[in-house]
XYZ file of C-alpha atoms in Angstrom:
575
model
C 21.775 12.426 -6.503
C 20.712 11.558 -2.976
C 20.277 14.074 -0.190
C 20.761 12.647 3.290
C 18.827 14.252 6.136
C 19.032 13.527 9.844
C 15.937 13.853 12.024
C 16.518 16.400 14.803
C 13.261 16.126 16.745
C 13.632 16.856 20.446
C 12.312 15.095 23.538
C 13.624 13.659 26.819
C 14.390 10.214 25.384
C 15.898 8.896 28.619
C 12.752 9.827 30.573
C 10.450 8.307 27.916
C 12.609 5.174 27.893
C 12.346 4.805 31.679
C 8.591 5.438 31.743
C 7.814 2.873 29.008
C 10.656 0.428 29.729
C 12.251 0.910 26.311
C 15.741 1.823 25.123
C 16.191 5.598 24.565
C 16.931 4.729 20.911
C 13.408 3.285 20.591
C 12.012 6.418 22.285
C 13.810 8.587 19.716
C 12.484 6.481 16.830
C 8.918 6.840 18.112
C 9.361 10.620 18.381
C 10.678 10.690 14.796
C 7.331 9.198 13.759
C 5.555 12.170 15.401
C 4.078 10.052 18.184
C 3.962 12.552 21.055
C 2.519 12.436 24.581
C 2.035 9.547 26.990
C -1.378 8.537 25.620
C -0.200 8.402 21.989
C 3.036 6.591 22.889
C 1.071 4.028 24.900
C -1.330 3.526 21.977
C 1.602 3.180 19.554
C 3.296 0.554 21.731
C 0.259 -1.302 23.030
C -2.718 -0.193 20.877
C -5.361 -2.863 20.246
C -8.898 -3.223 18.896
C -10.367 -1.328 21.853
C -8.626 1.781 20.426
C -10.527 1.570 17.120
C -13.190 4.303 16.813
C -16.918 3.681 17.009
C -17.981 2.998 13.384
C -21.164 5.026 13.882
C -18.997 8.172 13.979
C -18.527 7.774 10.226
C -20.940 9.885 8.184
C -23.600 7.746 6.494
C -22.881 4.539 8.416
C -26.067 4.661 10.509
C -28.251 5.290 7.453
C -26.434 2.615 5.426
C -26.789 0.062 8.216
C -30.520 0.784 8.539
C -31.012 0.150 4.807
C -28.955 -3.081 4.696
C -30.630 -4.408 7.861
C -34.012 -3.851 6.222
C -32.887 -5.487 2.959
C -31.677 -8.571 4.870
C -34.983 -8.768 6.735
C -37.048 -8.404 3.540
C -34.881 -10.907 1.596
C -33.961 -8.307 -1.019
C -31.055 -9.047 -3.379
C -27.847 -7.124 -2.681
C -24.910 -6.989 -5.098
C -21.432 -5.844 -4.047
C -19.356 -4.004 -6.674
C -15.663 -3.526 -5.852
C -12.397 -2.551 -7.478
C -10.222 -5.325 -8.963
C -7.088 -4.703 -6.842
C -6.216 -6.293 -3.481
C -8.146 -3.667 -1.504
C -11.187 -4.141 -3.750
C -11.140 -7.949 -3.564
C -10.717 -7.930 0.225
C -13.373 -5.206 0.751
C -15.753 -7.299 -1.321
C -14.971 -10.428 0.688
C -15.460 -8.634 4.025
C -18.884 -7.284 3.031
C -19.987 -10.549 1.399
C -18.950 -12.773 4.325
C -20.471 -10.556 7.009
C -23.786 -10.000 5.192
C -24.025 -13.658 4.058
C -23.511 -14.832 7.654
C -26.382 -12.546 8.699
C -28.654 -14.275 6.196
C -28.471 -11.680 3.418
C -29.300 -12.479 -0.223
C -25.890 -11.392 -1.403
C -23.735 -11.764 -4.516
C -20.879 -9.799 -6.088
C -19.402 -8.512 -9.313
C -15.885 -7.215 -9.849
C -15.399 -5.062 -12.965
C -13.147 -6.572 -15.605
C -10.006 -4.426 -15.814
C -9.890 -4.582 -19.638
C -13.592 -4.597 -20.487
C -15.058 -2.375 -17.770
C -12.141 -0.354 -16.456
C -12.084 0.971 -12.905
C -15.216 1.106 -10.779
C -18.935 0.960 -11.299
C -20.369 1.894 -14.708
C -23.619 1.846 -16.677
C -23.012 -1.666 -18.076
C -22.712 -3.020 -14.541
C -25.938 -1.216 -13.579
C -27.782 -2.654 -16.610
C -26.592 -6.167 -15.673
C -27.841 -5.637 -12.102
C -31.285 -4.545 -13.391
C -31.384 -7.550 -15.729
C -30.529 -9.834 -12.770
C -33.317 -8.227 -10.692
C -30.927 -6.877 -8.083
C -32.539 -4.572 -5.535
C -29.486 -2.903 -3.943
C -25.955 -2.142 -5.044
C -23.323 -1.764 -2.330
C -19.949 -0.511 -3.567
C -16.597 -0.825 -1.843
C -13.258 0.779 -2.687
C -14.968 2.674 -5.514
C -17.992 4.806 -6.347
C -17.094 8.218 -4.922
C -16.249 9.539 -8.409
C -18.980 7.649 -10.299
C -21.807 10.218 -10.189
C -23.148 9.377 -13.665
C -23.290 5.626 -13.049
C -24.916 6.150 -9.621
C -27.508 8.496 -11.152
C -28.197 5.870 -13.843
C -28.717 3.275 -11.104
C -31.160 5.490 -9.209
C -33.094 6.158 -12.430
C -33.493 2.393 -12.804
C -34.932 2.016 -9.305
C -31.866 0.579 -7.551
C -30.956 1.400 -3.972
C -27.352 2.663 -4.134
C -24.970 2.647 -1.152
C -21.384 3.850 -1.654
C -18.524 2.826 0.634
C -15.174 4.211 -0.510
C -11.983 5.822 0.755
C -10.655 7.618 -2.326
C -10.333 11.386 -2.482
C -13.650 13.110 -3.089
C -13.852 14.900 -6.488
C -14.235 18.667 -6.212
C -14.745 21.902 -8.108
C -12.243 24.678 -7.438
C -14.152 27.923 -6.851
C -12.830 31.323 -7.882
C -11.907 32.119 -4.281
C -9.723 28.982 -4.175
C -12.134 26.989 -1.994
C -13.061 23.408 -2.902
C -16.653 22.322 -3.424
C -17.193 18.556 -3.097
C -18.977 16.629 -5.836
C -20.751 13.703 -4.158
C -22.569 11.003 -6.150
C -26.409 11.024 -5.867
C -26.548 7.733 -3.928
C -28.976 6.851 -1.138
C -25.990 6.872 1.213
C -22.332 7.861 0.753
C -19.867 6.475 3.308
C -16.348 7.844 2.913
C -14.314 9.203 5.856
C -12.702 11.746 3.502
C -15.981 13.620 3.051
C -15.711 17.147 4.378
C -18.608 16.700 6.830
C -17.457 13.316 8.133
C -16.313 13.536 11.760
C -14.675 10.109 11.915
C -11.389 10.650 13.837
C -9.165 8.582 11.526
C -9.937 9.274 7.831
C -6.981 7.316 6.390
C -8.554 3.840 6.239
C -8.286 1.795 3.058
C -11.441 0.576 1.304
C -11.410 -2.652 3.322
C -11.083 -0.614 6.545
C -14.237 1.335 5.658
C -16.000 -1.948 4.766
C -14.909 -3.538 8.066
C -16.187 -0.598 10.103
C -19.471 -0.737 8.179
C -20.021 -4.437 9.001
C -19.004 -3.809 12.625
C -21.792 -1.234 12.794
C -24.187 -3.661 11.071
C -23.428 -6.377 13.604
C -23.863 -3.953 16.526
C -27.151 -2.744 15.055
C -28.461 -6.316 14.703
C -27.358 -7.331 18.203
C -24.771 -9.763 16.845
C -21.444 -10.556 18.524
C -18.691 -8.429 16.941
C -16.120 -11.103 17.825
C -17.533 -13.149 14.936
C -15.769 -10.671 12.629
C -12.315 -11.337 14.097
C -11.303 -13.783 11.369
C -11.709 -10.934 8.853
C -8.814 -9.015 10.448
C -6.110 -11.012 8.625
C -7.771 -10.152 5.312
C -8.056 -6.506 6.374
C -4.326 -6.479 7.228
C -3.483 -7.664 3.692
C -5.608 -4.916 2.097
C -4.229 -2.196 4.389
C -0.597 -3.039 3.587
C -1.183 -3.577 -0.139
C -3.129 -0.348 -0.661
C -0.124 1.551 0.767
C -2.199 3.734 3.087
C -0.444 5.323 6.076
C 0.499 2.627 8.596
C -0.381 4.847 11.546
C -3.218 4.928 14.080
C -6.079 2.563 13.300
C -4.430 1.171 10.164
C -1.401 0.096 12.191
C -3.625 -1.554 14.817
C -5.602 -3.422 12.140
C -2.385 -4.756 10.586
C -0.903 -5.730 13.978
C -4.077 -7.566 14.976
C -4.408 -9.218 11.575
C -0.804 -10.457 11.581
C -1.326 -11.930 15.066
C -4.201 -14.048 13.768
C -3.128 -14.869 10.210
C -1.725 -18.348 10.866
C -4.895 -19.301 12.739
C -7.219 -18.098 9.964
C -10.199 -20.333 9.247
C -10.271 -19.126 5.633
C -9.334 -22.154 3.522
C -8.230 -20.035 0.543
C -5.949 -17.783 2.571
C -4.370 -20.827 4.249
C -3.723 -22.305 0.789
C -2.063 -19.069 -0.374
C 0.162 -19.055 2.744
C 1.050 -22.732 2.249
C 1.903 -22.386 -1.424
C 4.557 -19.809 -0.408
C 5.769 -21.875 2.610
C 4.813 -19.047 4.963
C 3.111 -21.104 7.661
C 6.513 -22.117 9.065
C 7.886 -18.542 9.058
C 7.260 -15.347 10.956
C 4.801 -13.390 8.814
C 5.328 -9.624 8.742
C 3.962 -6.797 6.611
C 6.607 -7.506 3.933
C 5.021 -10.911 3.199
C 1.583 -9.318 2.835
C 2.808 -6.559 0.517
C 5.317 -8.466 -1.617
C 4.230 -12.127 -1.575
C 0.504 -12.560 -0.802
C -0.825 -9.269 -2.215
C 0.798 -9.554 -5.667
C -0.793 -13.008 -6.155
C -4.246 -11.559 -5.412
C -3.487 -8.638 -7.730
C -2.255 -10.930 -10.515
C -5.725 -12.420 -10.988
C -7.234 -8.965 -11.549
C -4.365 -7.983 -13.817
C -4.101 -10.988 -16.115
C -7.421 -12.844 -15.704
C -10.356 -11.866 -13.492
C -10.169 -10.617 -9.912
C -13.154 -12.867 -9.210
C -10.714 -15.803 -9.304
C -8.992 -14.429 -6.171
C -12.306 -13.648 -4.464
C -13.598 -17.149 -5.235
C -10.429 -18.551 -3.649
C -11.388 -16.841 -0.378
C -14.922 -18.253 -0.662
C -13.660 -21.786 -1.400
C -14.195 -24.439 1.297
C -12.614 -27.423 -0.471
C -8.924 -27.613 0.562
C -7.785 -29.400 -2.612
C -9.513 -26.915 -4.938
C -8.188 -24.004 -2.881
C -4.628 -25.310 -3.166
C -4.985 -25.670 -6.948
C -6.272 -22.083 -7.306
C -3.532 -20.750 -5.004
C -0.906 -22.428 -7.225
C -2.516 -20.898 -10.325
C -2.397 -17.427 -8.742
C 1.289 -17.895 -7.911
C 1.987 -18.905 -11.538
C 0.049 -15.869 -12.803
C 2.142 -13.627 -10.577
C 5.377 -15.191 -11.878
C 4.191 -14.393 -15.428
C 3.325 -10.843 -14.352
C 6.847 -10.395 -12.945
C 8.545 -11.252 -16.259
C 6.132 -8.989 -18.201
C 6.925 -6.187 -15.763
C 10.697 -6.518 -16.204
C 10.345 -6.164 -19.994
C 8.013 -3.171 -19.577
C 10.372 -1.411 -17.160
C 13.263 -1.627 -19.656
C 11.183 -0.023 -22.437
C 9.754 2.625 -20.082
C 13.164 3.597 -18.682
C 14.570 4.309 -22.152
C 11.622 6.599 -22.886
C 11.659 8.224 -19.438
C 15.309 9.227 -19.683
C 14.687 10.927 -23.037
C 11.795 12.996 -21.646
C 13.786 13.805 -18.504
C 16.702 15.015 -20.674
C 14.240 17.214 -22.596
C 13.286 18.868 -19.314
C 9.931 17.214 -18.572
C 9.153 17.244 -14.862
C 6.204 14.849 -15.102
C 7.128 11.833 -17.220
C 4.209 10.750 -19.427
C 5.259 7.476 -21.070
C 3.367 5.675 -23.845
C 3.921 1.922 -24.194
C 1.314 0.783 -26.749
C 2.085 -2.946 -26.374
C 2.269 -2.989 -22.566
C -0.432 -5.013 -20.792
C -2.536 -2.255 -19.219
C -2.749 -4.147 -15.935
C 0.952 -3.638 -15.177
C 1.140 0.049 -16.148
C 0.943 1.108 -12.490
C 3.729 -1.237 -11.408
C 5.981 0.040 -14.204
C 5.144 3.665 -13.328
C 6.112 2.931 -9.714
C 9.436 1.383 -10.711
C 10.364 4.348 -12.939
C 9.276 6.796 -10.222
C 11.520 4.998 -7.710
C 14.444 5.062 -10.146
C 14.219 8.697 -11.342
C 12.223 10.326 -8.511
C 9.808 12.094 -10.878
C 6.009 11.746 -11.061
C 5.330 9.147 -13.781
C 2.343 8.142 -15.914
C 2.480 4.964 -17.994
C -0.174 4.790 -20.718
C -1.030 1.980 -23.096
C -3.541 1.141 -25.826
C -6.975 0.151 -24.576
C -10.323 -0.764 -26.124
C -11.386 2.890 -26.186
C -8.386 5.178 -26.649
C -5.526 4.857 -24.179
C -5.452 4.327 -20.437
C -2.935 3.952 -17.688
C -1.720 4.668 -14.194
C 0.402 7.256 -12.453
C 2.690 7.111 -9.421
C 3.925 10.219 -7.662
C 6.536 11.645 -5.304
C 5.728 13.292 -1.945
C 6.067 16.827 -3.317
C 3.430 16.325 -6.056
C -0.267 15.640 -5.365
C -1.140 13.687 -8.485
C -4.932 13.742 -8.132
C -5.035 17.514 -7.534
C -2.736 18.165 -10.496
C -4.935 15.978 -12.709
C -7.968 18.000 -11.636
C -6.280 21.052 -13.210
C -6.166 19.377 -16.642
C -9.292 17.212 -16.326
C -10.530 18.263 -19.787
C -7.981 15.903 -21.420
C -9.383 12.796 -19.671
C -12.442 10.728 -20.451
C -12.152 9.242 -16.954
C -9.766 9.607 -13.997
C -9.464 9.239 -10.235
C -7.031 8.481 -7.453
C -4.934 9.769 -4.530
C -2.079 12.260 -4.107
C 0.425 9.428 -4.668
C -1.317 7.264 -7.278
C -3.968 7.666 -9.948
C -5.582 6.087 -12.996
C -6.871 7.696 -16.175
C -8.343 7.153 -19.643
C -8.092 9.533 -22.608
C -8.377 9.661 -26.382
C -5.166 8.788 -28.227
C -5.117 12.163 -29.996
C -5.057 13.911 -26.572
C -1.819 12.245 -25.430
C 0.446 15.121 -26.513
C -1.938 17.698 -25.022
C -1.910 15.781 -21.708
C 1.902 15.630 -21.625
C 2.164 19.335 -22.486
C -0.492 20.601 -20.051
C 0.515 18.454 -17.053
C 4.095 19.719 -17.444
C 3.125 23.361 -18.007
C 1.165 23.296 -14.745
C 3.936 21.562 -12.791
C 5.660 23.772 -10.198
C 8.293 21.233 -9.098
C 11.921 22.332 -9.365
C 15.251 20.529 -9.487
C 15.618 20.084 -5.729
C 12.314 18.153 -5.623
C 13.808 15.420 -7.830
C 16.722 14.654 -5.515
C 15.993 11.402 -3.681
C 15.663 12.165 0.012
C 17.164 9.715 2.473
C 15.769 10.372 5.946
C 18.082 9.019 8.651
C 16.601 8.362 12.083
C 19.786 8.305 14.140
C 23.483 8.772 13.416
C 24.389 5.675 15.445
C 27.750 3.897 15.334
C 27.509 0.109 14.970
C 29.239 -0.175 18.365
C 25.864 0.582 19.984
C 24.021 -2.367 18.381
C 23.062 -5.204 20.726
C 20.823 -8.257 20.458
C 18.457 -6.645 22.964
C 18.140 -3.443 20.913
C 17.294 -5.446 17.778
C 14.627 -7.387 19.706
C 13.191 -4.084 20.961
C 12.964 -2.725 17.404
C 10.125 -5.211 16.808
C 7.788 -3.001 18.900
C 7.849 -0.542 15.979
C 6.420 -3.124 13.574
C 4.468 -3.472 11.360
C 6.446 -1.255 8.974
C 4.940 0.556 6.020
C 4.075 4.000 4.690
C 4.557 6.690 7.399
C 5.900 4.028 9.774
C 8.999 3.098 7.847
C 11.654 0.701 8.986
C 14.177 2.774 10.983
C 17.308 3.925 9.214
C 20.592 4.374 11.080
C 23.905 5.753 9.811
C 27.595 5.149 10.550
C 30.372 7.388 9.235
C 33.509 5.661 7.901
C 33.613 1.964 8.563
C 36.790 0.224 7.421
C 36.260 -2.487 4.789
C 38.487 -5.426 5.718
C 37.112 -7.954 3.208
C 34.580 -8.248 0.358
C 32.805 -11.533 -0.447
C 30.221 -12.026 -3.193
C 27.416 -14.618 -3.156
C 24.323 -15.521 -5.129
C 23.667 -17.103 -8.507
C 23.609 -13.646 -10.090
C 26.585 -12.348 -8.058
C 24.360 -9.729 -6.426
C 24.813 -10.384 -2.698
C 27.805 -8.441 -1.348
C 29.066 -9.297 2.144
C 31.496 -6.825 3.726
C 33.632 -7.534 6.784
C 33.621 -4.139 8.534
C 35.472 -2.600 11.471
C 34.625 0.606 13.362
C 37.164 3.088 14.738
C 36.358 1.663 18.189
C 37.347 -1.837 17.051
C 33.828 -3.306 16.686
C 33.676 -5.882 13.902
C 30.405 -6.548 12.073
C 29.253 -7.920 8.704
C 27.414 -5.632 6.289
C 25.163 -6.874 3.462
C 24.494 -5.005 0.209
C 22.128 -6.406 -2.418
C 23.541 -5.096 -5.685
C 25.268 -6.264 -8.857
C 28.954 -7.023 -8.116
C 30.299 -5.156 -11.167
C 28.388 -1.999 -10.260
C 29.579 -2.233 -6.646
C 33.252 -2.783 -7.563
C 33.177 0.184 -9.972
C 31.900 2.483 -7.223
C 34.330 1.156 -4.655
C 37.488 1.369 -6.746
C 40.487 1.377 -4.379
C 38.599 2.990 -1.460
C 38.864 1.297 1.911
C 36.153 3.087 3.939
C 32.384 3.193 3.596
C 29.813 5.615 5.079
C 26.403 4.015 5.066
C 22.816 3.920 6.237
C 21.698 0.600 7.638
C 19.156 -1.481 9.546
C 20.559 -3.931 12.145
C 19.498 -7.591 12.105
C 20.423 -10.854 13.803
C 21.932 -13.336 11.356
C 21.331 -16.965 12.283
C 23.448 -19.636 10.590
C 23.780 -23.253 11.724
C 22.536 -22.328 15.185
C 25.039 -19.485 15.610
C 23.675 -15.936 15.977
C 25.634 -12.832 15.067
C 24.942 -9.129 14.589
C 24.753 -7.845 11.034
C 23.778 -4.647 9.241
C 21.772 -4.520 6.015
C 23.153 -1.519 4.125
C 20.622 0.676 2.294
C 22.593 3.703 0.985
C 26.328 4.277 0.908
C 29.325 6.138 -0.441
C 33.059 5.448 -0.236
C 36.069 7.339 1.095
C 39.799 6.700 0.812
C 40.635 6.876 4.493
């Protein structure tokens, strides 16, 4: 069941509209995103790189920069260790490119998802010692790897951690949290308790970018040389699903502005292979077209394939690799569809039994797609979901959560069942012994305080706005709200009771429904629903009116432009 809610946040929208030369509807939408006050509204509408904080405000940055500057000067070998997802690959590239251009003796290693698992470990440290590496610089991992970091220090390595994940903690008897920081030479993570950086929500690549900005400043280099990295940073920020507010939103805006002019041969190849160079590129393309291809290499082969694409300078070779990544992602898609079917069957059984947290075991599932499957089931049933599969040592998997359930904190309460775990409130990864699977399912559910109302899917409507109000100008103005993403979602409008005059169905799979609609004021407009025809017809029955949520768009066909609404949620009425 869905619960529809209407935002009722107050402000003088007419006054804001006049002051900033925007429609009062746009003013209301900005207020709904908790952007308040002239300074914040101005930054939201016109924010640019000058609004990004000084990187030296981040705890550990100054000390980390001093060490890396010295290592570059003394020609010491530096190895970057990252995660194998999009954020990890991009963080690695940002650090490698910036330090290489400064003359650093730099190389990289990305853990193998199957062999190494997430993050830095003792095997990676031993390999670094064997290769006579002097310094390890992590990105998008390391904050929870105290044992591996200690092992590295014992073997004489300089260890610098850059990360953005939640800091592990011990819960004291009085309910206070005591941070557990790894024993590195320097720990850079804006989520540390003592870090005073004003915007702690950066992704791993955002932390890496701020670190190299500080390094360039420290070495008297021109920061503008780093501008080409912004398109890569935009990809990581969108794909890691961090809040698209404040500095993250500025980074994505600035990156999207520059993406078609990128000098990176590999990124250009990836854009070309998807025919994106001729289209307007928005956050959707980063999150659902480019990002999954980068992720596919880490899921099904090695993430180093994607990183090497971004280091490639030969256009022909880059195009070949980009095509291979696209093919890998197509394979991943079909594997995912099969996994989702098996997971859904299991999930519905556990849900019927009364489980609030759905712990699903798919022994034959490729472990690299466990997180995607967990996300799909979470979206379908609106429960926190873990998908676990057989691994080299025991079982491992990924979890995806709902807003009401902080997954990482809940996992901390049952940490004794894991051999390894880490993550965020909304997503996490874990490893455990096979014999502990039932104990994990039992304990995570016994601790869960969610109740039935938390599982109802919440539809948050921005404005109850009849379609009569939609104009071409308003739709053009909506673009000032972009880029869209987490915490800066695409606006959602609602109209009560539109008359359905005609239904047409398109698409090879009969899953594009086009409705000819008419309002009570006589406004005619087309509405699009992307859904299986049979399912739609069953719901509609003999009803003639639809109440729906929508986003307005301009449809362009054979040079003719018309207003259209893309319908997101709906229900029918007789009249």
